[in-house]
CSV table of N, CA, C and O and ligand atoms in Angstrom, one decimal:
chain,number,residue,atom,x,y,z
A,1,UNK,N,-18.2,-8.1,8.4
A,1,UNK,CA,-18.5,-7.6,7.1
A,1,UNK,C,-18.6,-8.7,6.1
A,1,UNK,O,-17.6,-9.5,6.0
A,2,UNK,N,-19.7,-8.9,5.4
A,2,UNK,CA,-19.8,-10.0,4.4
A,2,UNK,C,-18.8,-9.8,3.3
A,2,UNK,O,-18.6,-8.7,2.8
A,3,UNK,N,-18.2,-10.9,2.9
A,3,UNK,CA,-17.2,-10.8,1.8
A,3,UNK,C,-17.9,-11.1,0.5
A,3,UNK,O,-19.1,-11.6,0.5
A,4,UNK,N,-17.2,-10.9,-0.6
A,4,UNK,CA,-17.8,-11.1,-1.9
A,4,UNK,C,-18.3,-12.6,-2.1
A,4,UNK,O,-17.8,-13.5,-1.5
A,5,UNK,N,-19.3,-12.7,-3.0
A,5,UNK,CA,-19.8,-14.1,-3.3
A,5,UNK,C,-18.9,-14.8,-4.2
A,5,UNK,O,-18.3,-14.3,-5.2
A,6,UNK,N,-18.8,-16.1,-3.9
A,6,UNK,CA,-17.9,-17.0,-4.6
A,6,UNK,C,-18.7,-18.2,-5.1
A,6,UNK,O,-19.5,-18.8,-4.4
A,7,UNK,N,-18.5,-18.5,-6.4
A,7,UNK,CA,-19.1,-19.7,-7.0
A,7,UNK,C,-18.2,-20.9,-6.9
A,7,UNK,O,-17.0,-20.8,-7.4
A,8,UNK,N,-18.6,-22.0,-6.3
A,8,UNK,CA,-17.8,-23.2,-6.2
A,8,UNK,C,-18.5,-24.2,-7.2
A,8,UNK,O,-19.6,-24.6,-7.0
A,9,UNK,N,-17.7,-24.5,-8.3
A,9,UNK,CA,-18.2,-25.5,-9.2
A,9,UNK,C,-17.4,-26.8,-9.0
A,9,UNK,O,-16.2,-26.9,-9.3
A,10,UNK,N,-18.1,-27.8,-8.4
A,10,UNK,CA,-17.4,-29.0,-8.0
A,10,UNK,C,-18.5,-30.1,-7.9
A,10,UNK,O,-19.5,-30.0,-7.2
A,11,UNK,N,-18.2,-31.3,-8.5
A,11,UNK,CA,-19.2,-32.4,-8.5
A,11,UNK,C,-18.9,-33.4,-7.4
A,11,UNK,O,-19.8,-34.2,-7.1
A,12,UNK,N,-17.8,-33.3,-6.8
A,12,UNK,CA,-17.5,-34.3,-5.7
A,12,UNK,C,-18.0,-33.7,-4.4
A,12,UNK,O,-17.5,-32.7,-3.9
A,13,UNK,N,-19.0,-34.4,-3.7
A,13,UNK,CA,-19.6,-33.8,-2.5
A,13,UNK,C,-18.6,-33.6,-1.4
A,13,UNK,O,-18.7,-32.6,-0.7
A,14,UNK,N,-17.6,-34.4,-1.3
A,14,UNK,CA,-16.7,-34.3,-0.2
A,14,UNK,C,-15.8,-33.0,-0.4
A,14,UNK,O,-15.5,-32.2,0.5
A,15,UNK,N,-15.4,-32.9,-1.7
A,15,UNK,CA,-14.6,-31.7,-2.0
A,15,UNK,C,-15.4,-30.4,-1.8
A,15,UNK,O,-14.9,-29.4,-1.3
A,16,UNK,N,-16.7,-30.5,-2.3
A,16,UNK,CA,-17.5,-29.3,-2.1
A,16,UNK,C,-17.6,-28.9,-0.7
A,16,UNK,O,-17.6,-27.8,-0.3
A,17,UNK,N,-17.9,-29.9,0.2
A,17,UNK,CA,-18.0,-29.6,1.6
A,17,UNK,C,-16.7,-29.0,2.2
A,17,UNK,O,-16.8,-28.1,3.0
A,18,UNK,N,-15.6,-29.6,1.8
A,18,UNK,CA,-14.3,-29.1,2.2
A,18,UNK,C,-14.1,-27.6,1.8
A,18,UNK,O,-13.8,-26.8,2.6
A,19,UNK,N,-14.4,-27.3,0.5
A,19,UNK,CA,-14.2,-25.9,0.1
A,19,UNK,C,-15.2,-25.0,0.8
A,19,UNK,O,-14.8,-23.9,1.2
A,20,UNK,N,-16.4,-25.4,1.0
A,20,UNK,CA,-17.4,-24.6,1.7
A,20,UNK,C,-16.9,-24.3,3.1
A,20,UNK,O,-17.0,-23.1,3.6
A,21,UNK,N,-16.5,-25.3,3.8
A,21,UNK,CA,-16.0,-25.1,5.2
A,21,UNK,C,-14.8,-24.2,5.3
A,21,UNK,O,-14.7,-23.3,6.2
A,22,UNK,N,-13.9,-24.4,4.4
A,22,UNK,CA,-12.7,-23.6,4.3
A,22,UNK,C,-13.0,-22.1,4.1
A,22,UNK,O,-12.5,-21.2,4.8
A,23,UNK,N,-13.9,-21.9,3.2
A,23,UNK,CA,-14.3,-20.5,2.8
A,23,UNK,C,-15.1,-19.8,3.9
A,23,UNK,O,-14.9,-18.7,4.3
A,24,UNK,N,-16.1,-20.6,4.5
A,24,UNK,CA,-16.9,-20.1,5.6
A,24,UNK,C,-16.0,-19.7,6.7
A,24,UNK,O,-16.2,-18.6,7.4
A,25,UNK,N,-15.0,-20.5,7.0
A,25,UNK,CA,-14.1,-20.2,8.1
A,25,UNK,C,-13.3,-18.9,7.9
A,25,UNK,O,-12.9,-18.3,8.9
A,26,UNK,N,-13.2,-18.5,6.6
A,26,UNK,CA,-12.4,-17.3,6.3
A,26,UNK,C,-13.4,-16.1,6.2
A,26,UNK,O,-13.0,-15.1,5.7
A,27,UNK,N,-14.6,-16.3,6.4
A,27,UNK,CA,-15.6,-15.2,6.4
A,27,UNK,C,-16.4,-15.0,5.1
A,27,UNK,O,-17.1,-14.0,5.0
A,28,UNK,N,-16.2,-16.0,4.2
A,28,UNK,CA,-17.0,-15.9,3.0
A,28,UNK,C,-18.4,-16.5,3.3
A,28,UNK,O,-18.5,-17.7,3.5
A,29,UNK,N,-19.4,-15.6,3.3
A,29,UNK,CA,-20.7,-16.1,3.7
A,29,UNK,C,-21.6,-16.4,2.4
A,29,UNK,O,-22.5,-17.2,2.5
A,30,UNK,N,-21.4,-15.7,1.4
A,30,UNK,CA,-22.3,-15.9,0.2
A,30,UNK,C,-21.6,-16.9,-0.8
A,30,UNK,O,-20.9,-16.4,-1.7
A,31,UNK,N,-21.8,-18.1,-0.6
A,31,UNK,CA,-21.2,-19.2,-1.4
A,31,UNK,C,-22.3,-19.7,-2.3
A,31,UNK,O,-23.4,-20.1,-1.9
A,32,UNK,N,-22.0,-19.8,-3.6
A,32,UNK,CA,-22.9,-20.3,-4.6
A,32,UNK,C,-22.3,-21.7,-5.0
A,32,UNK,O,-21.1,-21.8,-5.1
A,33,UNK,N,-23.2,-22.7,-5.2
A,33,UNK,CA,-22.7,-24.0,-5.5
A,33,UNK,C,-23.3,-24.6,-6.8
A,33,UNK,O,-24.5,-24.5,-7.0
A,34,UNK,N,-22.4,-25.1,-7.6
A,34,UNK,CA,-22.8,-25.8,-8.9
A,34,UNK,C,-22.2,-27.2,-8.9
A,34,UNK,O,-21.0,-27.3,-8.5
A,35,UNK,N,-22.9,-28.2,-9.3
A,35,UNK,CA,-22.4,-29.5,-9.3
A,35,UNK,C,-22.1,-30.1,-10.7
A,35,UNK,O,-21.7,-31.2,-10.9
A,36,UNK,N,-22.4,-29.2,-11.7
A,36,UNK,CA,-22.0,-29.6,-13.1
A,36,UNK,C,-21.8,-28.3,-13.9
A,36,UNK,O,-22.0,-27.2,-13.4
A,37,UNK,N,-21.2,-28.5,-15.1
A,37,UNK,CA,-20.8,-27.3,-15.9
A,37,UNK,C,-22.0,-26.5,-16.3
A,37,UNK,O,-21.9,-25.2,-16.4
A,38,UNK,N,-23.1,-27.1,-16.7
A,38,UNK,CA,-24.3,-26.3,-17.1
A,38,UNK,C,-24.8,-25.4,-16.0
A,38,UNK,O,-25.1,-24.2,-16.2
A,39,UNK,N,-24.8,-26.0,-14.8
A,39,UNK,CA,-25.3,-25.2,-13.6
A,39,UNK,C,-24.3,-24.1,-13.3
A,39,UNK,O,-24.7,-23.0,-13.0
A,40,UNK,N,-23.0,-24.4,-13.5
A,40,UNK,CA,-22.0,-23.4,-13.2
A,40,UNK,C,-22.2,-22.2,-14.1
A,40,UNK,O,-22.1,-21.0,-13.7
A,41,UNK,N,-22.5,-22.5,-15.4
A,41,UNK,CA,-22.7,-21.4,-16.4
A,41,UNK,C,-24.0,-20.6,-16.0
A,41,UNK,O,-23.9,-19.3,-16.0
A,42,UNK,N,-25.0,-21.3,-15.7
A,42,UNK,CA,-26.3,-20.6,-15.4
A,42,UNK,C,-26.1,-19.7,-14.2
A,42,UNK,O,-26.5,-18.6,-14.2
A,43,UNK,N,-25.5,-20.3,-13.1
A,43,UNK,CA,-25.4,-19.5,-11.9
A,43,UNK,C,-24.4,-18.3,-12.1
A,43,UNK,O,-24.7,-17.2,-11.6
A,44,UNK,N,-23.3,-18.5,-12.8
A,44,UNK,CA,-22.4,-17.4,-13.0
A,44,UNK,C,-23.0,-16.3,-13.8
A,44,UNK,O,-22.9,-15.1,-13.5
A,45,UNK,N,-23.8,-16.6,-14.8
A,45,UNK,CA,-24.5,-15.6,-15.6
A,45,UNK,C,-25.5,-14.9,-14.8
A,45,UNK,O,-25.6,-13.7,-14.8
A,46,UNK,N,-26.3,-15.6,-14.0
A,46,UNK,CA,-27.3,-15.0,-13.2
A,46,UNK,C,-26.8,-14.2,-12.0
A,46,UNK,O,-27.2,-13.1,-11.7
A,47,UNK,N,-25.7,-14.7,-11.3
A,47,UNK,CA,-25.3,-14.1,-10.1
A,47,UNK,C,-24.0,-13.2,-10.2
A,47,UNK,O,-23.7,-12.5,-9.2
A,48,UNK,N,-23.3,-13.3,-11.3
A,48,UNK,CA,-22.1,-12.5,-11.4
A,48,UNK,C,-21.2,-12.6,-10.1
A,48,UNK,O,-21.0,-11.6,-9.5
A,49,UNK,N,-20.7,-13.8,-9.8
A,49,UNK,CA,-19.9,-13.9,-8.6
A,49,UNK,C,-18.6,-13.1,-8.7
A,49,UNK,O,-18.2,-12.7,-9.8
A,50,UNK,N,-18.0,-12.9,-7.5
A,50,UNK,CA,-16.7,-12.1,-7.5
A,50,UNK,C,-15.5,-13.0,-8.0
A,50,UNK,O,-14.5,-12.5,-8.4
A,51,UNK,N,-15.7,-14.3,-7.9
A,51,UNK,CA,-14.7,-15.3,-8.2
A,51,UNK,C,-15.3,-16.7,-8.4
A,51,UNK,O,-16.3,-17.0,-7.7
A,52,UNK,N,-14.7,-17.5,-9.2
A,52,UNK,CA,-15.2,-18.8,-9.4
A,52,UNK,C,-14.1,-19.8,-9.1
A,52,UNK,O,-12.9,-19.7,-9.6
A,53,UNK,N,-14.4,-20.8,-8.3
A,53,UNK,CA,-13.5,-22.0,-8.1
A,53,UNK,C,-14.0,-23.0,-9.0
A,53,UNK,O,-15.2,-23.5,-8.9
A,54,UNK,N,-13.2,-23.4,-10.0
A,54,UNK,CA,-13.7,-24.3,-11.1
A,54,UNK,C,-13.0,-25.6,-11.1
A,54,UNK,O,-11.8,-25.7,-11.5
A,55,UNK,N,-13.7,-26.6,-10.7
A,55,UNK,CA,-13.2,-28.0,-10.9
A,55,UNK,C,-13.1,-28.2,-12.5
A,55,UNK,O,-14.1,-27.8,-13.2
A,56,UNK,N,-12.0,-28.8,-13.0
A,56,UNK,CA,-11.9,-29.0,-14.4
A,56,UNK,C,-12.7,-30.2,-14.8
A,56,UNK,O,-13.4,-30.2,-15.9
A,57,UNK,N,-12.7,-31.2,-14.0
A,57,UNK,CA,-13.4,-32.5,-14.3
A,57,UNK,C,-14.8,-32.4,-13.8
A,57,UNK,O,-15.2,-32.9,-12.7
A,58,UNK,N,-15.7,-31.7,-14.6
A,58,UNK,CA,-17.1,-31.5,-14.2
A,58,UNK,C,-18.0,-32.2,-15.2
A,58,UNK,O,-17.6,-32.2,-16.4
A,59,UNK,N,-19.1,-32.8,-14.8
A,59,UNK,CA,-20.0,-33.5,-15.7
A,59,UNK,C,-20.7,-32.5,-16.6
A,59,UNK,O,-20.8,-31.3,-16.3
A,60,UNK,N,-21.2,-32.9,-17.7
A,60,UNK,CA,-22.0,-32.2,-18.7
A,60,UNK,C,-21.2,-31.2,-19.5
A,60,UNK,O,-21.0,-31.4,-20.7
A,61,UNK,N,-20.7,-30.2,-18.9
A,61,UNK,CA,-19.7,-29.3,-19.6
A,61,UNK,C,-18.5,-29.2,-18.7
A,61,UNK,O,-18.6,-28.9,-17.5
A,62,UNK,N,-17.3,-29.5,-19.3
A,62,UNK,CA,-16.2,-29.5,-18.4
A,62,UNK,C,-15.7,-28.1,-18.0
A,62,UNK,O,-16.1,-27.2,-18.6
A,63,UNK,N,-14.9,-28.0,-17.0
A,63,UNK,CA,-14.6,-26.7,-16.4
A,63,UNK,C,-13.8,-25.8,-17.4
A,63,UNK,O,-13.9,-24.6,-17.4
A,64,UNK,N,-13.0,-26.4,-18.3
A,64,UNK,CA,-12.3,-25.6,-19.3
A,64,UNK,C,-13.3,-25.0,-20.2
A,64,UNK,O,-13.1,-23.8,-20.6
A,65,UNK,N,-14.3,-25.7,-20.7
A,65,UNK,CA,-15.3,-25.2,-21.6
A,65,UNK,C,-16.1,-24.2,-20.9
A,65,UNK,O,-16.5,-23.1,-21.5
A,66,UNK,N,-16.5,-24.4,-19.7
A,66,UNK,CA,-17.3,-23.4,-18.9
A,66,UNK,C,-16.4,-22.1,-18.8
A,66,UNK,O,-17.0,-21.0,-19.1
A,67,UNK,N,-15.2,-22.2,-18.6
A,67,UNK,CA,-14.3,-21.1,-18.5
A,67,UNK,C,-14.2,-20.3,-19.8
A,67,UNK,O,-14.4,-19.1,-19.9
A,68,UNK,N,-14.0,-21.1,-20.9
A,68,UNK,CA,-14.0,-20.4,-22.2
A,68,UNK,C,-15.3,-19.7,-22.5
A,68,UNK,O,-15.2,-18.5,-23.0
A,69,UNK,N,-16.4,-20.3,-22.2
A,69,UNK,CA,-17.7,-19.6,-22.5
A,69,UNK,C,-17.9,-18.4,-21.6
A,69,UNK,O,-18.3,-17.3,-22.1
A,70,UNK,N,-17.5,-18.5,-20.3
A,70,UNK,CA,-17.7,-17.3,-19.5
A,70,UNK,C,-16.8,-16.1,-19.9
A,70,UNK,O,-17.1,-15.0,-19.9
A,71,UNK,N,-15.6,-16.5,-20.4
A,71,UNK,CA,-14.6,-15.5,-20.8
A,71,UNK,C,-15.0,-14.8,-22.2
A,71,UNK,O,-14.5,-13.8,-22.6
A,72,UNK,N,-16.0,-15.4,-22.9
A,72,UNK,CA,-16.5,-14.8,-24.1
A,72,UNK,C,-17.6,-13.8,-23.8
A,72,UNK,O,-18.1,-13.2,-24.7
A,73,UNK,N,-18.1,-13.8,-22.6
A,73,UNK,CA,-19.2,-12.9,-22.3
A,73,UNK,C,-18.6,-11.6,-21.7
A,73,UNK,O,-18.0,-11.7,-20.6
A,74,UNK,N,-18.8,-10.5,-22.4
A,74,UNK,CA,-18.1,-9.3,-22.0
A,74,UNK,C,-18.3,-8.9,-20.6
A,74,UNK,O,-17.4,-8.5,-19.9
A,75,UNK,N,-19.6,-9.0,-20.1
A,75,UNK,CA,-19.9,-8.6,-18.8
A,75,UNK,C,-19.4,-9.5,-17.7
A,75,UNK,O,-19.4,-9.2,-16.5
A,76,UNK,N,-18.9,-10.7,-18.1
A,76,UNK,CA,-18.4,-11.7,-17.1
A,76,UNK,C,-16.9,-12.0,-17.2
A,76,UNK,O,-16.4,-12.6,-16.4
A,77,UNK,N,-16.3,-11.5,-18.3
A,77,UNK,CA,-14.9,-11.9,-18.5
A,77,UNK,C,-13.9,-11.4,-17.4
A,77,UNK,O,-12.8,-12.0,-17.3
A,78,UNK,N,-14.3,-10.5,-16.7
A,78,UNK,CA,-13.4,-10.0,-15.6
A,78,UNK,C,-13.4,-10.9,-14.4
A,78,UNK,O,-12.5,-10.7,-13.5
A,79,UNK,N,-14.4,-11.8,-14.3
A,79,UNK,CA,-14.5,-12.6,-13.1
A,79,UNK,C,-13.3,-13.6,-13.0
A,79,UNK,O,-13.1,-14.4,-13.9
A,80,UNK,N,-12.5,-13.5,-12.0
A,80,UNK,CA,-11.4,-14.4,-11.9
A,80,UNK,C,-11.8,-15.9,-11.7
A,80,UNK,O,-12.8,-16.2,-11.0
A,81,UNK,N,-11.1,-16.8,-12.4
A,81,UNK,CA,-11.4,-18.2,-12.3
A,81,UNK,C,-10.2,-19.0,-11.8
A,81,UNK,O,-9.1,-18.9,-12.5
A,82,UNK,N,-10.3,-19.7,-10.7
A,82,UNK,CA,-9.3,-20.5,-10.3
A,82,UNK,C,-9.6,-22.0,-10.6
A,82,UNK,O,-10.6,-22.5,-10.2
A,83,UNK,N,-8.8,-22.6,-11.5
A,83,UNK,CA,-9.0,-23.9,-11.9
A,83,UNK,C,-8.5,-24.9,-10.9
A,83,UNK,O,-7.4,-24.7,-10.3
A,84,UNK,N,-9.2,-26.0,-10.7
A,84,UNK,CA,-8.8,-27.0,-9.7
A,84,UNK,C,-8.8,-28.3,-10.5
A,84,UNK,O,-9.8,-28.7,-11.1
A,85,UNK,N,-7.7,-29.0,-10.4
A,85,UNK,CA,-7.6,-30.3,-11.2
A,85,UNK,C,-6.9,-31.4,-10.4
A,85,UNK,O,-6.0,-31.1,-9.7
A,86,UNK,N,-7.5,-32.6,-10.6
A,86,UNK,CA,-6.9,-33.7,-9.9
A,86,UNK,C,-5.7,-34.3,-10.7
A,86,UNK,O,-4.9,-35.0,-10.2
A,87,UNK,N,-5.6,-33.9,-12.0
A,87,UNK,CA,-4.6,-34.4,-12.9
A,87,UNK,C,-3.7,-33.3,-13.4
A,87,UNK,O,-3.9,-32.9,-14.5
A,88,UNK,N,-2.7,-32.9,-12.6
A,88,UNK,CA,-1.8,-31.8,-13.0
A,88,UNK,C,-0.8,-32.5,-13.9
A,88,UNK,O,0.0,-33.3,-13.4
A,89,UNK,N,-0.8,-32.2,-15.2
A,89,UNK,CA,0.1,-32.9,-16.1
A,89,UNK,C,0.9,-31.8,-16.9
A,89,UNK,O,0.5,-30.6,-16.9
A,90,UNK,N,1.9,-32.2,-17.5
A,90,UNK,CA,2.7,-31.3,-18.3
A,90,UNK,C,1.8,-30.6,-19.3
A,90,UNK,O,1.0,-31.3,-20.0
A,91,UNK,N,1.9,-29.3,-19.5
A,91,UNK,CA,1.1,-28.6,-20.5
A,91,UNK,C,-0.2,-28.1,-19.9
A,91,UNK,O,-0.9,-27.4,-20.6
A,92,UNK,N,-0.6,-28.6,-18.7
A,92,UNK,CA,-1.9,-28.2,-18.2
A,92,UNK,C,-1.9,-26.7,-17.9
A,92,UNK,O,-2.9,-26.0,-18.2
A,93,UNK,N,-0.8,-26.2,-17.4
A,93,UNK,CA,-0.8,-24.7,-17.0
A,93,UNK,C,-1.1,-23.9,-18.3
A,93,UNK,O,-2.0,-23.1,-18.2
A,94,UNK,N,-0.5,-24.2,-19.4
A,94,UNK,CA,-0.7,-23.5,-20.6
A,94,UNK,C,-2.2,-23.7,-21.1
A,94,UNK,O,-2.8,-22.8,-21.6
A,95,UNK,N,-2.7,-24.9,-20.9
A,95,UNK,CA,-4.0,-25.2,-21.4
A,95,UNK,C,-5.0,-24.4,-20.6
A,95,UNK,O,-6.0,-23.8,-21.1
A,96,UNK,N,-4.8,-24.4,-19.3
A,96,UNK,CA,-5.8,-23.7,-18.4
A,96,UNK,C,-5.7,-22.2,-18.6
A,96,UNK,O,-6.7,-21.5,-18.7
A,97,UNK,N,-4.5,-21.7,-18.7
A,97,UNK,CA,-4.4,-20.2,-18.9
A,97,UNK,C,-4.9,-19.9,-20.3
A,97,UNK,O,-5.5,-18.8,-20.4
A,98,UNK,N,-4.7,-20.8,-21.2
A,98,UNK,CA,-5.2,-20.5,-22.6
A,98,UNK,C,-6.7,-20.4,-22.6
A,98,UNK,O,-7.3,-19.7,-23.4
A,99,UNK,N,-7.4,-21.2,-21.8
A,99,UNK,CA,-8.8,-21.2,-21.8
A,99,UNK,C,-9.3,-20.0,-21.0
A,99,UNK,O,-10.5,-19.7,-21.1
A,100,UNK,N,-8.4,-19.3,-20.3
A,100,UNK,CA,-8.9,-18.1,-19.6
A,100,UNK,C,-8.9,-18.1,-18.1
A,100,UNK,O,-9.2,-17.2,-17.5
A,101,UNK,N,-8.4,-19.3,-17.6
A,101,UNK,CA,-8.3,-19.4,-16.1
A,101,UNK,C,-7.2,-18.4,-15.6
A,101,UNK,O,-6.2,-18.2,-16.3
A,102,UNK,N,-7.5,-17.8,-14.5
A,102,UNK,CA,-6.6,-16.8,-14.0
A,102,UNK,C,-5.5,-17.5,-13.1
A,102,UNK,O,-4.4,-16.9,-12.9
A,103,UNK,N,-5.8,-18.6,-12.6
A,103,UNK,CA,-4.8,-19.3,-11.7
A,103,UNK,C,-5.3,-20.8,-11.7
A,103,UNK,O,-6.4,-21.1,-12.0
A,104,UNK,N,-4.4,-21.7,-11.2
A,104,UNK,CA,-4.9,-23.0,-11.0
A,104,UNK,C,-4.1,-23.7,-9.8
A,104,UNK,O,-3.0,-23.3,-9.5
A,105,UNK,N,-4.8,-24.7,-9.2
A,105,UNK,CA,-4.2,-25.4,-8.1
A,105,UNK,C,-4.5,-26.9,-8.4
A,105,UNK,O,-5.6,-27.2,-9.0
A,106,UNK,N,-3.6,-27.8,-8.0
A,106,UNK,CA,-3.9,-29.2,-8.2
A,106,UNK,C,-4.4,-29.8,-6.9
A,106,UNK,O,-4.0,-29.4,-5.8
A,107,UNK,N,-5.3,-30.8,-7.1
A,107,UNK,CA,-5.8,-31.5,-5.9
A,107,UNK,C,-4.9,-32.5,-5.5
A,107,UNK,O,-4.2,-33.1,-6.3
A,108,UNK,N,-4.8,-32.9,-4.2
A,108,UNK,CA,-5.6,-32.3,-3.2
A,108,UNK,C,-5.1,-30.9,-2.9
A,108,UNK,O,-3.9,-30.6,-2.8
A,109,UNK,N,-6.1,-30.0,-2.8
A,109,UNK,CA,-5.8,-28.6,-2.7
A,109,UNK,C,-5.3,-28.3,-1.3
A,109,UNK,O,-5.9,-28.8,-0.3
A,110,UNK,N,-4.3,-27.5,-1.2
A,110,UNK,CA,-3.8,-27.1,0.1
A,110,UNK,C,-4.8,-26.1,0.8
A,110,UNK,O,-5.2,-25.1,0.3
A,111,UNK,N,-5.1,-26.5,2.0
A,111,UNK,CA,-6.1,-25.7,2.8
A,111,UNK,C,-5.5,-24.3,3.2
A,111,UNK,O,-6.2,-23.5,3.6
A,112,UNK,N,-4.2,-24.2,3.1
A,112,UNK,CA,-3.6,-22.9,3.4
A,112,UNK,C,-3.5,-22.1,2.1
A,112,UNK,O,-3.7,-20.9,2.1
A,113,UNK,N,-3.1,-22.8,1.0
A,113,UNK,CA,-2.9,-22.1,-0.2
A,113,UNK,C,-4.1,-21.5,-0.9
A,113,UNK,O,-4.2,-20.4,-1.4
A,114,UNK,N,-5.2,-22.3,-0.8
A,114,UNK,CA,-6.4,-21.9,-1.5
A,114,UNK,C,-7.0,-20.5,-1.0
A,114,UNK,O,-7.2,-19.6,-1.8
A,115,UNK,N,-7.2,-20.4,0.3
A,115,UNK,CA,-7.7,-19.1,0.8
A,115,UNK,C,-6.8,-18.0,0.5
A,115,UNK,O,-7.2,-16.8,0.2
A,116,UNK,N,-5.5,-18.2,0.6
A,116,UNK,CA,-4.5,-17.2,0.3
A,116,UNK,C,-4.6,-16.7,-1.1
A,116,UNK,O,-4.5,-15.6,-1.4
A,117,UNK,N,-4.7,-17.7,-2.0
A,117,UNK,CA,-4.8,-17.4,-3.4
A,117,UNK,C,-6.1,-16.6,-3.7
A,117,UNK,O,-6.1,-15.6,-4.4
A,118,UNK,N,-7.2,-17.0,-3.1
A,118,UNK,CA,-8.5,-16.3,-3.3
A,118,UNK,C,-8.3,-14.9,-2.8
A,118,UNK,O,-8.7,-13.9,-3.5
A,119,UNK,N,-7.8,-14.7,-1.6
A,119,UNK,CA,-7.6,-13.4,-1.1
A,119,UNK,C,-6.7,-12.5,-2.0
A,119,UNK,O,-7.1,-11.3,-2.2
A,120,UNK,N,-5.6,-13.1,-2.4
A,120,UNK,CA,-4.7,-12.3,-3.3
A,120,UNK,C,-5.4,-11.9,-4.6
A,120,UNK,O,-5.3,-10.7,-5.0
A,121,UNK,N,-6.1,-12.8,-5.2
A,121,UNK,CA,-6.8,-12.5,-6.5
A,121,UNK,C,-7.9,-11.4,-6.3
A,121,UNK,O,-8.0,-10.5,-7.0
A,122,UNK,N,-8.7,-11.6,-5.2
A,122,UNK,CA,-9.7,-10.6,-5.0
A,122,UNK,C,-9.1,-9.2,-4.7
A,122,UNK,O,-9.7,-8.2,-5.1
A,123,UNK,N,-8.1,-9.2,-3.9
A,123,UNK,CA,-7.4,-7.9,-3.7
A,123,UNK,C,-6.9,-7.2,-4.9
A,123,UNK,O,-7.1,-6.0,-5.1
A,124,UNK,N,-6.3,-8.0,-5.8
A,124,UNK,CA,-5.8,-7.5,-7.1
A,124,UNK,C,-6.9,-6.9,-7.9
A,124,UNK,O,-6.8,-5.9,-8.6
A,125,UNK,N,-8.0,-7.7,-8.0
A,125,UNK,CA,-9.1,-7.4,-8.9
A,125,UNK,C,-9.9,-6.2,-8.4
A,125,UNK,O,-10.4,-5.4,-9.2
A,126,UNK,N,-10.1,-6.1,-7.1
A,126,UNK,CA,-11.1,-5.1,-6.7
A,126,UNK,C,-10.5,-4.1,-5.7
A,126,UNK,O,-11.2,-3.1,-5.4
A,127,UNK,N,-9.3,-4.3,-5.3
A,127,UNK,CA,-8.8,-3.4,-4.3
A,127,UNK,C,-9.4,-3.6,-2.9
A,127,UNK,O,-9.1,-2.9,-1.9
A,128,UNK,N,-10.3,-4.6,-2.8
A,128,UNK,CA,-11.0,-4.9,-1.6
A,128,UNK,C,-10.1,-5.7,-0.7
A,128,UNK,O,-9.4,-6.6,-1.1
A,129,UNK,N,-10.1,-5.3,0.6
A,129,UNK,CA,-9.2,-6.0,1.5
A,129,UNK,C,-9.8,-7.2,2.1
A,129,UNK,O,-10.9,-7.1,2.7
A,130,UNK,N,-9.3,-8.4,1.8
A,130,UNK,CA,-9.8,-9.6,2.3
A,130,UNK,C,-9.0,-10.1,3.4
A,130,UNK,O,-7.8,-10.2,3.4
B,1,MN,MN1,-14.8,-33.4,-10.7
């Protein structure tokens, strides 16, 4: 059974490939990919994904700003956003949650924790069994 579509917003090709492989291995077949913040906004608006993996350090529009904008759109604000950041610093959690991120993970992302977190969030949001 195909699982919900997930938007991966990530500008680093190696990370992108790793997230893709990780999610495909867990049965997520409809993956959408954005390599900068503008593209992430466009694709999210057009495709209404079930969840967004959001790199915070994205070119053009950073991930926090993309998150803020998506959360201002009533038809999109329910979409869970998992922030990914290479620089987990004091105060980041508050900053990310304040922008509307639903969860965050610091890079390097744990290949066990990421699919678990995605599954948990999708189950909470939709009642869908992942
Ligand atoms: Mn980046």
